[in-house]
Amino acid sequence: MTTNLIDLQHSDVIMATSNMAENHPVGFQWVMKAKERGAKFIHVDPRFTRTSAAADIHVPIRSGTNIAFFGGLINYAIQHNLYFRDYVVHYTNASFLIDPE
């Protein structure tokens, strides 16, 4: 995971691609706290695991298609202007994808 797991409890939507319930059980408690607050939990994994069972949505993509799946999500967000533009332009290396004007 590339985030401070305790911050997950403040999320509105969490998408995970690992089997957090079994591989990160201490950190998974924060996912469950977020769910208690009403957050949606999406698990993207070809296998149905304990994490999938706890998820609101399980996306059983074919093994090895993660890049295509996430590329599609990113493309949809950009095409439909569903991203925080100022954050992308000023704090990520994806600003070249966004027209500065």
CSV table of N, CA and C in Angstrom, one decimal:
chain,number,residue,atom,x,y,z
A,1,MET,N,0.9,-1.2,0.0
A,1,MET,CA,0.0,0.0,0.0
A,1,MET,C,0.9,1.2,0.0
A,2,THR,N,0.5,2.2,-0.7
A,2,THR,CA,1.3,3.5,-0.8
A,2,THR,C,0.6,4.6,-0.1
A,3,THR,N,-0.1,4.3,1.0
A,3,THR,CA,-0.8,5.4,1.7
A,3,THR,C,-0.7,5.1,3.2
A,4,ASN,N,-0.9,6.1,4.0
A,4,ASN,CA,-0.9,5.9,5.4
A,4,ASN,C,-2.3,5.3,5.7
A,5,LEU,N,-2.3,4.0,6.1
A,5,LEU,CA,-3.6,3.3,6.2
A,5,LEU,C,-4.6,3.9,7.1
A,6,ILE,N,-4.2,4.5,8.1
A,6,ILE,CA,-5.1,5.1,9.1
A,6,ILE,C,-6.0,6.2,8.4
A,7,ASP,N,-5.5,6.8,7.3
A,7,ASP,CA,-6.3,7.8,6.6
A,7,ASP,C,-7.4,7.2,5.8
A,8,LEU,N,-7.4,5.9,5.6
A,8,LEU,CA,-8.5,5.3,4.9
A,8,LEU,C,-9.8,5.4,5.5
A,9,GLN,N,-9.8,5.6,6.9
A,9,GLN,CA,-11.1,5.7,7.6
A,9,GLN,C,-11.9,6.9,7.2
A,10,HIS,N,-11.2,7.9,6.6
A,10,HIS,CA,-11.8,9.2,6.2
A,10,HIS,C,-12.3,9.2,4.7
A,11,SER,N,-12.1,8.1,4.1
A,11,SER,CA,-12.4,8.0,2.6
A,11,SER,C,-13.9,7.8,2.4
A,12,ASP,N,-14.3,8.3,1.2
A,12,ASP,CA,-15.7,8.0,0.8
A,12,ASP,C,-15.8,6.8,-0.1
A,13,VAL,N,-14.7,6.5,-0.9
A,13,VAL,CA,-14.6,5.4,-1.7
A,13,VAL,C,-13.2,4.8,-1.6
A,14,ILE,N,-13.1,3.5,-1.5
A,14,ILE,CA,-11.8,2.8,-1.4
A,14,ILE,C,-11.7,1.8,-2.4
A,15,MET,N,-10.7,1.7,-3.3
A,15,MET,CA,-10.5,0.7,-4.2
A,15,MET,C,-9.2,0.0,-3.9
A,16,ALA,N,-9.3,-1.3,-3.7
A,16,ALA,CA,-8.1,-2.1,-3.4
A,16,ALA,C,-7.9,-3.2,-4.4
A,17,THR,N,-6.6,-3.5,-4.7
A,17,THR,CA,-6.3,-4.6,-5.6
A,17,THR,C,-5.6,-5.8,-4.9
A,18,SER,N,-5.4,-5.6,-3.6
A,18,SER,CA,-4.7,-6.7,-2.9
A,18,SER,C,-5.7,-7.4,-2.0
A,19,ASN,N,-5.3,-8.5,-1.4
A,19,ASN,CA,-6.2,-9.2,-0.5
A,19,ASN,C,-5.9,-8.6,0.9
A,20,MET,N,-6.4,-7.4,1.2
A,20,MET,CA,-6.1,-6.7,2.4
A,20,MET,C,-6.5,-7.4,3.6
A,21,ALA,N,-7.7,-8.0,3.6
A,21,ALA,CA,-8.2,-8.7,4.8
A,21,ALA,C,-7.2,-9.8,5.3
A,22,GLU,N,-6.5,-10.4,4.4
A,22,GLU,CA,-5.6,-11.5,4.8
A,22,GLU,C,-4.2,-11.0,4.9
A,23,ASN,N,-3.8,-10.2,3.9
A,23,ASN,CA,-2.4,-9.7,3.9
A,23,ASN,C,-2.0,-8.5,4.7
A,24,HIS,N,-3.0,-7.7,5.0
A,24,HIS,CA,-2.8,-6.5,5.8
A,24,HIS,C,-4.0,-6.4,6.8
A,25,PRO,N,-4.1,-7.4,7.7
A,25,PRO,CA,-5.3,-7.4,8.6
A,25,PRO,C,-5.4,-6.2,9.5
A,26,VAL,N,-4.2,-5.7,10.0
A,26,VAL,CA,-4.3,-4.5,10.9
A,26,VAL,C,-4.7,-3.3,10.1
A,27,GLY,N,-4.2,-3.1,8.9
A,27,GLY,CA,-4.6,-1.9,8.1
A,27,GLY,C,-6.1,-2.1,7.6
A,28,PHE,N,-6.5,-3.3,7.5
A,28,PHE,CA,-7.9,-3.5,6.9
A,28,PHE,C,-9.0,-3.0,7.9
A,29,GLN,N,-8.6,-2.8,9.2
A,29,GLN,CA,-9.6,-2.3,10.1
A,29,GLN,C,-10.0,-0.9,9.7
A,30,TRP,N,-9.1,-0.1,9.1
A,30,TRP,CA,-9.5,1.2,8.7
A,30,TRP,C,-10.4,1.2,7.5
A,31,VAL,N,-10.4,0.2,6.6
A,31,VAL,CA,-11.3,0.1,5.6
A,31,VAL,C,-12.7,-0.2,6.2
A,32,MET,N,-12.8,-1.0,7.2
A,32,MET,CA,-14.0,-1.4,7.8
A,32,MET,C,-14.6,-0.2,8.5
A,33,LYS,N,-13.7,0.7,9.1
A,33,LYS,CA,-14.2,1.9,9.8
A,33,LYS,C,-14.8,2.8,8.8
A,34,ALA,N,-14.2,2.9,7.6
A,34,ALA,CA,-14.8,3.8,6.5
A,34,ALA,C,-16.1,3.2,6.1
A,35,LYS,N,-16.2,1.9,6.0
A,35,LYS,CA,-17.5,1.3,5.6
A,35,LYS,C,-18.6,1.6,6.6
A,36,GLU,N,-18.2,1.6,7.9
A,36,GLU,CA,-19.2,1.9,8.9
A,36,GLU,C,-19.7,3.4,8.8
A,37,ARG,N,-18.9,4.2,8.3
A,37,ARG,CA,-19.3,5.6,8.0
A,37,ARG,C,-20.1,5.8,6.7
A,38,GLY,N,-20.2,4.7,5.9
A,38,GLY,CA,-20.9,4.8,4.7
A,38,GLY,C,-20.1,4.8,3.4
A,39,ALA,N,-18.8,4.6,3.6
A,39,ALA,CA,-17.9,4.6,2.4
A,39,ALA,C,-18.2,3.3,1.6
A,40,LYS,N,-17.9,3.4,0.3
A,40,LYS,CA,-18.0,2.3,-0.6
A,40,LYS,C,-16.7,1.7,-0.8
A,41,PHE,N,-16.6,0.3,-0.7
A,41,PHE,CA,-15.4,-0.4,-0.9
A,41,PHE,C,-15.4,-1.3,-2.1
A,42,ILE,N,-14.5,-1.1,-3.0
A,42,ILE,CA,-14.4,-1.8,-4.3
A,42,ILE,C,-13.2,-2.6,-4.3
A,43,HIS,N,-13.3,-3.9,-4.5
A,43,HIS,CA,-12.2,-4.8,-4.6
A,43,HIS,C,-12.0,-5.3,-6.0
A,44,VAL,N,-10.8,-5.1,-6.6
A,44,VAL,CA,-10.5,-5.5,-7.9
A,44,VAL,C,-9.5,-6.6,-7.9
A,45,ASP,N,-10.0,-7.8,-8.2
A,45,ASP,CA,-9.1,-9.0,-8.0
A,45,ASP,C,-9.8,-10.1,-8.8
A,46,PRO,N,-9.0,-10.9,-9.6
A,46,PRO,CA,-9.6,-12.1,-10.3
A,46,PRO,C,-10.2,-13.1,-9.3
A,47,ARG,N,-9.6,-13.2,-8.1
A,47,ARG,CA,-10.0,-14.2,-7.1
A,47,ARG,C,-11.1,-13.6,-6.2
A,48,PHE,N,-12.0,-14.4,-5.7
A,48,PHE,CA,-12.9,-14.0,-4.7
A,48,PHE,C,-12.3,-14.4,-3.3
A,49,THR,N,-12.0,-13.4,-2.5
A,49,THR,CA,-11.3,-13.7,-1.2
A,49,THR,C,-12.1,-13.1,-0.1
A,50,ARG,N,-11.5,-13.2,1.1
A,50,ARG,CA,-12.2,-12.5,2.3
A,50,ARG,C,-12.3,-11.0,2.0
A,51,THR,N,-11.4,-10.4,1.4
A,51,THR,CA,-11.5,-9.0,1.1
A,51,THR,C,-12.7,-8.8,0.1
A,52,SER,N,-12.9,-9.6,-0.9
A,52,SER,CA,-14.0,-9.5,-1.8
A,52,SER,C,-15.3,-9.6,-1.1
A,53,ALA,N,-15.4,-10.6,-0.1
A,53,ALA,CA,-16.6,-10.8,0.7
A,53,ALA,C,-17.0,-9.5,1.5
A,54,ALA,N,-16.0,-8.8,1.9
A,54,ALA,CA,-16.3,-7.5,2.7
A,54,ALA,C,-16.6,-6.3,1.8
A,55,ALA,N,-16.3,-6.5,0.5
A,55,ALA,CA,-16.4,-5.3,-0.4
A,55,ALA,C,-17.9,-5.1,-0.8
A,56,ASP,N,-18.2,-3.9,-1.1
A,56,ASP,CA,-19.5,-3.5,-1.7
A,56,ASP,C,-19.6,-4.0,-3.1
A,57,ILE,N,-18.5,-3.9,-3.8
A,57,ILE,CA,-18.4,-4.3,-5.2
A,57,ILE,C,-17.1,-5.1,-5.4
A,58,HIS,N,-17.3,-6.3,-6.0
A,58,HIS,CA,-16.1,-7.1,-6.4
A,58,HIS,C,-16.0,-7.1,-7.9
A,59,VAL,N,-14.9,-6.6,-8.4
A,59,VAL,CA,-14.6,-6.6,-9.8
A,59,VAL,C,-13.7,-7.7,-10.2
A,60,PRO,N,-14.2,-8.8,-10.7
A,60,PRO,CA,-13.3,-10.0,-11.0
A,60,PRO,C,-12.7,-9.9,-12.4
A,61,ILE,N,-11.7,-8.9,-12.5
A,61,ILE,CA,-11.1,-8.8,-13.8
A,61,ILE,C,-10.2,-10.0,-14.1
A,62,ARG,N,-9.9,-10.1,-15.4
A,62,ARG,CA,-9.0,-11.2,-15.8
A,62,ARG,C,-7.6,-10.9,-15.4
A,63,SER,N,-6.9,-11.9,-14.9
A,63,SER,CA,-5.5,-11.8,-14.5
A,63,SER,C,-4.7,-11.1,-15.5
A,64,GLY,N,-3.9,-10.1,-15.1
A,64,GLY,CA,-3.0,-9.4,-16.0
A,64,GLY,C,-3.6,-8.2,-16.8
A,65,THR,N,-4.9,-7.9,-16.5
A,65,THR,CA,-5.5,-6.8,-17.2
A,65,THR,C,-5.7,-5.6,-16.3
A,66,ASN,N,-5.0,-5.5,-15.2
A,66,ASN,CA,-5.0,-4.4,-14.3
A,66,ASN,C,-4.7,-3.0,-15.0
A,67,ILE,N,-3.7,-3.0,-15.8
A,67,ILE,CA,-3.3,-1.8,-16.4
A,67,ILE,C,-4.4,-1.3,-17.4
A,68,ALA,N,-4.9,-2.2,-18.1
A,68,ALA,CA,-6.0,-1.8,-19.1
A,68,ALA,C,-7.2,-1.3,-18.3
A,69,PHE,N,-7.6,-2.0,-17.2
A,69,PHE,CA,-8.7,-1.6,-16.4
A,69,PHE,C,-8.5,-0.2,-15.8
A,70,PHE,N,-7.4,0.1,-15.1
A,70,PHE,CA,-7.2,1.4,-14.5
A,70,PHE,C,-7.0,2.4,-15.6
A,71,GLY,N,-6.4,2.1,-16.7
A,71,GLY,CA,-6.3,3.1,-17.8
A,71,GLY,C,-7.6,3.5,-18.3
A,72,GLY,N,-8.6,2.5,-18.4
A,72,GLY,CA,-9.9,2.9,-18.7
A,72,GLY,C,-10.6,3.8,-17.7
A,73,LEU,N,-10.4,3.5,-16.4
A,73,LEU,CA,-11.0,4.4,-15.4
A,73,LEU,C,-10.4,5.8,-15.5
A,74,ILE,N,-9.1,5.9,-15.7
A,74,ILE,CA,-8.4,7.2,-15.8
A,74,ILE,C,-9.0,8.0,-17.0
A,75,ASN,N,-9.0,7.3,-18.2
A,75,ASN,CA,-9.5,7.9,-19.4
A,75,ASN,C,-11.0,8.4,-19.2
A,76,TYR,N,-11.8,7.6,-18.6
A,76,TYR,CA,-13.2,8.0,-18.3
A,76,TYR,C,-13.2,9.3,-17.5
A,77,ALA,N,-12.4,9.3,-16.4
A,77,ALA,CA,-12.4,10.5,-15.5
A,77,ALA,C,-11.9,11.7,-16.3
A,78,ILE,N,-10.9,11.6,-17.1
A,78,ILE,CA,-10.4,12.7,-17.9
A,78,ILE,C,-11.4,13.2,-18.9
A,79,GLN,N,-12.0,12.2,-19.6
A,79,GLN,CA,-13.0,12.6,-20.7
A,79,GLN,C,-14.2,13.3,-20.1
A,80,HIS,N,-14.6,12.9,-18.9
A,80,HIS,CA,-15.8,13.4,-18.3
A,80,HIS,C,-15.6,14.5,-17.2
A,81,ASN,N,-14.3,14.9,-17.2
A,81,ASN,CA,-13.9,16.0,-16.2
A,81,ASN,C,-14.3,15.6,-14.8
A,82,LEU,N,-14.0,14.4,-14.4
A,82,LEU,CA,-14.3,13.9,-13.1
A,82,LEU,C,-13.0,13.8,-12.2
A,83,TYR,N,-12.2,14.8,-12.2
A,83,TYR,CA,-11.0,14.8,-11.4
A,83,TYR,C,-10.8,16.2,-10.9
A,84,PHE,N,-9.9,16.3,-9.8
A,84,PHE,CA,-9.6,17.6,-9.2
A,84,PHE,C,-8.5,18.2,-10.0
A,85,ARG,N,-8.8,19.1,-10.9
A,85,ARG,CA,-7.9,19.6,-11.9
A,85,ARG,C,-6.7,20.3,-11.2
A,86,ASP,N,-7.0,21.2,-10.2
A,86,ASP,CA,-5.9,21.9,-9.6
A,86,ASP,C,-4.9,20.9,-8.9
A,87,TYR,N,-5.3,19.9,-8.3
A,87,TYR,CA,-4.5,18.9,-7.7
A,87,TYR,C,-3.6,18.2,-8.8
A,88,VAL,N,-4.2,17.8,-9.8
A,88,VAL,CA,-3.5,17.1,-10.9
A,88,VAL,C,-2.4,18.0,-11.5
A,89,VAL,N,-2.8,19.2,-11.8
A,89,VAL,CA,-1.8,20.2,-12.4
A,89,VAL,C,-0.7,20.5,-11.5
A,90,HIS,N,-0.9,20.7,-10.2
A,90,HIS,CA,0.1,21.3,-9.3
A,90,HIS,C,0.8,20.2,-8.5
A,91,TYR,N,0.3,19.0,-8.3
A,91,TYR,CA,0.9,18.1,-7.4
A,91,TYR,C,1.2,16.7,-8.0
A,92,THR,N,0.9,16.5,-9.3
A,92,THR,CA,1.2,15.2,-9.8
A,92,THR,C,2.1,15.4,-11.1
A,93,ASN,N,2.6,14.3,-11.6
A,93,ASN,CA,3.3,14.3,-12.9
A,93,ASN,C,2.4,14.1,-14.1
A,94,ALA,N,1.1,14.1,-13.8
A,94,ALA,CA,0.1,13.9,-14.9
A,94,ALA,C,-0.3,15.2,-15.5
A,95,SER,N,0.2,16.3,-15.1
A,95,SER,CA,-0.3,17.6,-15.5
A,95,SER,C,-0.1,17.8,-17.0
A,96,PHE,N,0.8,17.1,-17.7
A,96,PHE,CA,1.0,17.2,-19.1
A,96,PHE,C,-0.2,16.6,-19.9
A,97,LEU,N,-1.1,15.8,-19.2
A,97,LEU,CA,-2.3,15.3,-19.8
A,97,LEU,C,-3.4,16.3,-19.9
A,98,ILE,N,-3.3,17.4,-19.1
A,98,ILE,CA,-4.3,18.4,-18.9
A,98,ILE,C,-3.9,19.6,-19.6
A,99,ASP,N,-4.8,20.2,-20.4
A,99,ASP,CA,-4.5,21.5,-21.1
A,99,ASP,C,-4.4,22.6,-20.0
A,100,PRO,N,-3.2,23.3,-20.0
A,100,PRO,CA,-3.0,24.3,-18.9
A,100,PRO,C,-4.1,25.4,-18.9
A,101,GLU,N,-4.7,25.6,-20.0
A,101,GLU,CA,-5.7,26.7,-20.1
A,101,GLU,C,-7.0,26.1,-19.9
